[in-house]
C-alpha cells in the first residue's frame, strides 16, 4: 500500500546545519560564528577550529528521534542517523541491502523508485509504505545542488508508534508514577483498551481503572485521550546506550571535510 503527493521544490528543505554536508555548510557556520555576512574562504586553521562544531552537529543528528537518510539517485545510502539505523529493522517497509535502500514489497519498491526519480526533477513527496502496524509515512525531499551532492535526496522516516517507550518512561518518572501505573500508561499509549490491559496484567478491570484514575490525577489529564496526547507531544528521548559508529563506517559523510 502506498500513496504519494508531489509538489515543486520552492524553498530549502532543511535548516543549514541539518545535514552533514561539506564546504557550503562550513561557510554558513563560519558566517554565523562571526556574526557577519559573506565569510571569506576558510583557511586550514579555520577548518580545524570548526571540527568541534562538526562533531557537535553529528551528535545532534543522532539525538533527533526521526530516522533521516541521505541517498543518491540509485538509492545508495550516503548517510543515516542513529534513529534511521534503529528504525530500519526487519519489519520496516524499507530495508538496507548493504549500502542500498530497498523496499521488499513490489508496490513499495515502485513507489520508492518513482519518488527518487521525482526528487531528481526537484519535486518532493510524502509517500506511505507498508500496511497495518508497519504502515509508515516517509518525506522525500530533494536537496539543492548548491548545498549538497548532485542528486542527493533526504528521506525522513515517519513514526510507527504514537508514543516512544523512552518518552513514556521519562514522563512517568517526572510525574512520579508507580511501576504498575507506568506499565498501564505504556499500554494506553499503544492503544490498548483497559479491559485488555487487565487481562494482560492478570488483574481486575476495576484495578486498572483505579490506576488510570491515579495517573490522571498525577498528570492533570481529564481523559485518556488527553493523557495520551500529553505523552505524544513530548520531546523525544534517545537512548544513551547505543553504538556511536555509523552503520556503514566510511559511508558516513564528514561534517567538517
Short mmCIF file of C-alpha atoms in Angstrom, two decimals:
data_model
loop_
_atom_site.label_atom_id
_atom_site.label_comp_id
_atom_site.label_asym_id
_atom_site.label_seq_id
_atom_site.Cartn_x
_atom_site.Cartn_y
_atom_site.Cartn_z
CA UNK A 1 0.00 0.00 0.00
CA UNK A 2 1.33 3.38 -0.88
CA UNK A 3 0.26 6.91 -1.66
CA UNK A 4 2.33 9.85 -2.76
CA UNK A 5 1.91 13.56 -3.29
CA UNK A 6 4.29 15.56 -5.47
CA UNK A 7 4.96 19.29 -5.38
CA UNK A 8 7.67 21.53 -6.88
CA UNK A 9 10.59 22.41 -4.65
CA UNK A 10 10.49 26.10 -3.85
CA UNK A 11 12.34 26.51 -0.57
CA UNK A 12 15.29 24.94 1.20
CA UNK A 13 14.10 21.69 2.74
CA UNK A 14 16.08 21.78 5.98
CA UNK A 15 17.93 24.30 8.13
CA UNK A 16 21.58 24.95 7.15
CA UNK A 17 23.04 22.75 9.87
CA UNK A 18 20.64 19.84 9.46
CA UNK A 19 22.72 17.73 7.09
CA UNK A 20 26.32 16.51 7.22
CA UNK A 21 27.47 18.22 4.05
CA UNK A 22 30.83 19.88 3.41
CA UNK A 23 32.11 23.25 2.19
CA UNK A 24 28.98 25.40 1.82
CA UNK A 25 27.83 24.38 5.29
CA UNK A 26 31.18 25.45 6.66
CA UNK A 27 30.75 28.91 5.14
CA UNK A 28 27.31 29.19 6.73
CA UNK A 29 28.60 28.05 10.13
CA UNK A 30 31.55 30.45 9.95
CA UNK A 31 29.26 33.33 9.00
CA UNK A 32 27.02 32.66 11.99
CA UNK A 33 30.00 32.31 14.34
CA UNK A 34 31.49 35.62 13.23
CA UNK A 35 28.15 37.40 13.22
CA UNK A 36 28.78 38.78 9.73
CA UNK A 37 27.69 38.07 6.18
CA UNK A 38 29.81 36.82 3.30
CA UNK A 39 32.54 34.89 5.09
CA UNK A 40 35.78 34.59 3.18
CA UNK A 41 37.24 31.31 2.02
CA UNK A 42 38.17 29.21 5.03
CA UNK A 43 41.80 28.70 5.89
CA UNK A 44 43.16 25.44 7.26
CA UNK A 45 43.14 26.85 10.78
CA UNK A 46 39.52 27.92 10.50
CA UNK A 47 38.55 24.46 9.26
CA UNK A 48 40.32 22.87 12.21
CA UNK A 49 38.55 25.21 14.58
CA UNK A 50 35.22 24.17 13.10
CA UNK A 51 35.84 20.45 13.68
CA UNK A 52 34.28 20.51 17.20
CA UNK A 53 31.15 22.12 15.75
CA UNK A 54 31.03 19.45 13.07
CA UNK A 55 31.22 16.72 15.70
CA UNK A 56 28.51 18.51 17.66
CA UNK A 57 26.25 18.54 14.61
CA UNK A 58 26.84 14.82 14.07
CA UNK A 59 25.78 14.16 17.67
CA UNK A 60 22.82 16.49 17.19
CA UNK A 61 21.57 14.43 14.24
CA UNK A 62 21.80 11.28 16.36
CA UNK A 63 19.69 12.94 19.07
CA UNK A 64 16.86 13.59 16.60
CA UNK A 65 14.32 10.82 17.11
CA UNK A 66 13.25 10.71 13.48
CA UNK A 67 15.11 8.48 11.07
CA UNK A 68 16.99 10.58 8.50
CA UNK A 69 18.80 9.20 5.47
CA UNK A 70 20.69 10.84 2.64
CA UNK A 71 20.58 8.80 -0.58
CA UNK A 72 21.64 9.30 -4.18
CA UNK A 73 19.60 8.71 -7.34
CA UNK A 74 20.33 4.96 -7.19
CA UNK A 75 19.20 4.66 -3.54
CA UNK A 76 22.81 4.31 -2.37
CA UNK A 77 22.92 5.48 1.25
CA UNK A 78 25.34 8.35 1.82
CA UNK A 79 24.43 9.00 5.46
CA UNK A 80 21.94 7.87 8.08
CA UNK A 81 21.47 8.87 11.69
CA UNK A 82 21.04 6.67 14.74
CA UNK A 83 17.24 6.74 14.60
CA UNK A 84 17.27 5.51 10.99
CA UNK A 85 19.59 2.63 11.88
CA UNK A 86 17.18 1.69 14.68
CA UNK A 87 14.01 2.13 12.61
CA UNK A 88 15.09 0.06 9.62
CA UNK A 89 14.53 -3.28 11.30
CA UNK A 90 13.31 -6.45 9.60
CA UNK A 91 9.66 -5.36 9.89
CA UNK A 92 10.08 -1.92 8.31
CA UNK A 93 8.79 -1.44 4.74
CA UNK A 94 12.27 -0.20 3.83
CA UNK A 95 15.36 -2.32 4.29
CA UNK A 96 19.12 -1.93 3.93
CA UNK A 97 20.82 -4.28 1.48
CA UNK A 98 24.46 -3.45 2.03
CA UNK A 99 24.68 0.26 1.25
CA UNK A 100 21.47 0.32 -0.77
CA UNK A 101 17.99 1.24 0.45
CA UNK A 102 15.38 -1.22 -0.84
CA UNK A 103 11.67 -1.95 -0.41
CA UNK A 104 10.94 -5.71 -0.42
CA UNK A 105 7.26 -5.30 -1.39
CA UNK A 106 6.81 -4.73 -5.13
CA UNK A 107 4.37 -1.85 -4.73
CA UNK A 108 6.58 -0.14 -2.18
CA UNK A 109 9.65 -0.62 -4.39
CA UNK A 110 7.87 1.08 -7.29
CA UNK A 111 6.79 3.96 -5.06
CA UNK A 112 10.35 4.44 -3.79
CA UNK A 113 11.81 4.44 -7.30
CA UNK A 114 9.22 6.94 -8.51
CA UNK A 115 9.79 9.22 -5.52
CA UNK A 116 13.58 9.25 -6.02
CA UNK A 117 13.10 9.92 -9.73
CA UNK A 118 10.79 12.83 -8.92
CA UNK A 119 13.37 14.14 -6.45
CA UNK A 120 15.92 14.28 -9.27
CA UNK A 121 13.50 16.66 -11.01
CA UNK A 122 13.26 18.85 -7.92
CA UNK A 123 9.93 17.58 -6.59
CA UNK A 124 9.28 16.50 -3.05
CA UNK A 125 6.86 13.82 -1.96
CA UNK A 126 5.05 12.48 1.06
CA UNK A 127 4.58 8.77 0.45
CA UNK A 128 3.19 5.98 2.58
CA UNK A 129 4.55 2.44 2.57
CA UNK A 130 3.64 -0.80 4.30
CA UNK A 131 0.31 -1.69 5.89
CA UNK A 132 -1.21 -2.45 9.27
CA UNK A 133 1.15 -1.89 12.19
CA UNK A 134 4.02 -1.38 9.73
CA UNK A 135 2.28 1.47 7.89
CA UNK A 136 4.70 4.40 7.77
CA UNK A 137 4.88 7.82 6.13
CA UNK A 138 8.11 8.98 4.51
CA UNK A 139 9.03 12.51 3.45
CA UNK A 140 11.18 12.60 0.30
CA UNK A 141 12.99 15.93 -0.05
CA UNK A 142 15.36 16.82 -2.92
CA UNK A 143 18.30 18.99 -1.87
CA UNK A 144 19.53 21.99 -3.80
CA UNK A 145 22.72 21.12 -5.69
CA UNK A 146 24.39 24.26 -4.37
CA UNK A 147 24.10 22.79 -0.88
CA UNK A 148 24.62 19.11 -1.50
CA UNK A 149 25.98 16.46 -3.76
CA UNK A 150 24.24 16.46 -7.11
CA UNK A 151 21.16 14.27 -6.86
CA UNK A 152 21.23 13.88 -3.07
CA UNK A 153 17.80 13.27 -1.54
CA UNK A 154 16.78 13.45 2.11
CA UNK A 155 14.38 10.81 3.43
CA UNK A 156 12.71 11.44 6.79
CA UNK A 157 11.02 8.36 8.24
CA UNK A 158 7.69 8.71 9.97
CA UNK A 159 6.84 7.03 13.26
CA UNK A 160 5.25 3.61 13.52
CA UNK A 161 4.21 4.28 17.15
CA UNK A 162 2.40 7.32 18.54
CA UNK A 163 4.42 7.35 21.77
CA UNK A 164 8.01 6.23 22.17
CA UNK A 165 8.71 3.95 25.13
CA UNK A 166 11.61 6.06 26.44
CA UNK A 167 9.41 9.18 26.37
CA UNK A 168 6.66 7.35 28.26
CA UNK A 169 9.12 6.12 30.89
CA UNK A 170 10.73 9.52 31.26
CA UNK A 171 7.35 11.16 31.66
CA UNK A 172 6.31 8.53 34.20
CA UNK A 173 9.36 9.29 36.33
CA UNK A 174 8.73 13.03 36.05
CA UNK A 175 5.20 12.72 37.45
CA UNK A 176 6.10 10.01 39.99
CA UNK A 177 4.07 7.13 38.58
CA UNK A 178 4.46 3.73 40.19
CA UNK A 179 5.89 0.84 38.11
CA UNK A 180 2.38 -0.62 37.73
CA UNK A 181 0.99 2.76 36.63
CA UNK A 182 3.86 3.14 34.18
CA UNK A 183 3.02 -0.20 32.54
CA UNK A 184 -0.63 0.87 32.26
CA UNK A 185 0.41 4.18 30.70
CA UNK A 186 2.65 2.41 28.18
CA UNK A 187 -0.24 0.19 27.08
CA UNK A 188 -2.71 3.09 26.92
CA UNK A 189 -0.27 4.95 24.67
CA UNK A 190 -0.14 1.85 22.44
CA UNK A 191 -3.92 1.93 22.03
CA UNK A 192 -4.68 -0.98 24.36
CA UNK A 193 -8.12 -0.85 25.98
CA UNK A 194 -8.45 -1.04 29.81
CA UNK A 195 -10.18 -4.44 29.62
CA UNK A 196 -7.28 -5.87 27.59
CA UNK A 197 -4.76 -4.26 29.96
CA UNK A 198 -6.49 -6.03 32.85
CA UNK A 199 -6.25 -9.37 31.02
CA UNK A 200 -2.55 -8.88 30.25
CA UNK A 201 -1.79 -7.80 33.81
CA UNK A 202 -3.88 -10.54 35.38
CA UNK A 203 -5.90 -8.09 37.48
CA UNK A 204 -9.48 -6.91 37.66
CA UNK A 205 -10.69 -4.16 35.32
CA UNK A 206 -11.58 -2.12 38.39
CA UNK A 207 -7.90 -2.21 39.43
CA UNK A 208 -6.83 -0.87 36.05
CA UNK A 209 -9.45 1.87 36.18
CA UNK A 210 -8.20 2.85 39.65
CA UNK A 211 -4.65 3.03 38.27
CA UNK A 212 -5.83 5.16 35.35
CA UNK A 213 -7.58 7.48 37.81
CA UNK A 214 -4.34 7.82 39.77
CA UNK A 215 -2.37 8.52 36.58
CA UNK A 216 -4.86 11.22 35.54
CA UNK A 217 -4.68 12.82 39.00
CA UNK A 218 -0.87 12.95 38.87
CA UNK A 219 -0.77 14.29 35.31
CA UNK A 220 -3.80 16.58 35.41
CA UNK A 221 -5.32 14.87 32.37
CA UNK A 222 -9.12 14.98 32.11
CA UNK A 223 -9.39 11.90 29.91
CA UNK A 224 -7.37 9.01 28.50
CA UNK A 225 -7.24 10.83 25.15
CA UNK A 226 -5.75 13.92 26.80
CA UNK A 227 -3.32 11.72 28.73
CA UNK A 228 -2.08 10.05 25.54
CA UNK A 229 -1.76 13.44 23.85
CA UNK A 230 0.41 14.73 26.71
CA UNK A 231 2.86 11.90 26.07
CA UNK A 232 2.62 12.05 22.27
CA UNK A 233 3.75 15.69 22.13
CA UNK A 234 6.73 15.22 24.44
CA UNK A 235 10.20 15.89 23.01
CA UNK A 236 11.82 12.57 22.12
CA UNK A 237 14.29 10.84 24.39
CA UNK A 238 17.01 8.93 22.57
CA UNK A 239 18.73 6.08 24.40
CA UNK A 240 22.16 6.93 25.76
CA UNK A 241 23.37 3.35 25.33
CA UNK A 242 23.84 2.98 21.60
CA UNK A 243 26.51 2.46 19.01
CA UNK A 244 28.38 5.65 18.22
CA UNK A 245 29.56 4.28 14.88
CA UNK A 246 27.58 4.80 11.70
CA UNK A 247 26.15 1.72 10.09
CA UNK A 248 28.40 1.98 7.05
CA UNK A 249 31.60 3.34 8.57
CA UNK A 250 33.24 5.30 5.77
CA UNK A 251 29.89 5.92 4.12
CA UNK A 252 29.07 8.44 6.82
CA UNK A 253 29.98 11.80 5.32
CA UNK A 254 32.23 14.07 7.34
CA UNK A 255 30.69 17.25 8.63
CA UNK A 256 33.98 19.07 8.64
CA UNK A 257 35.68 17.91 5.47
#
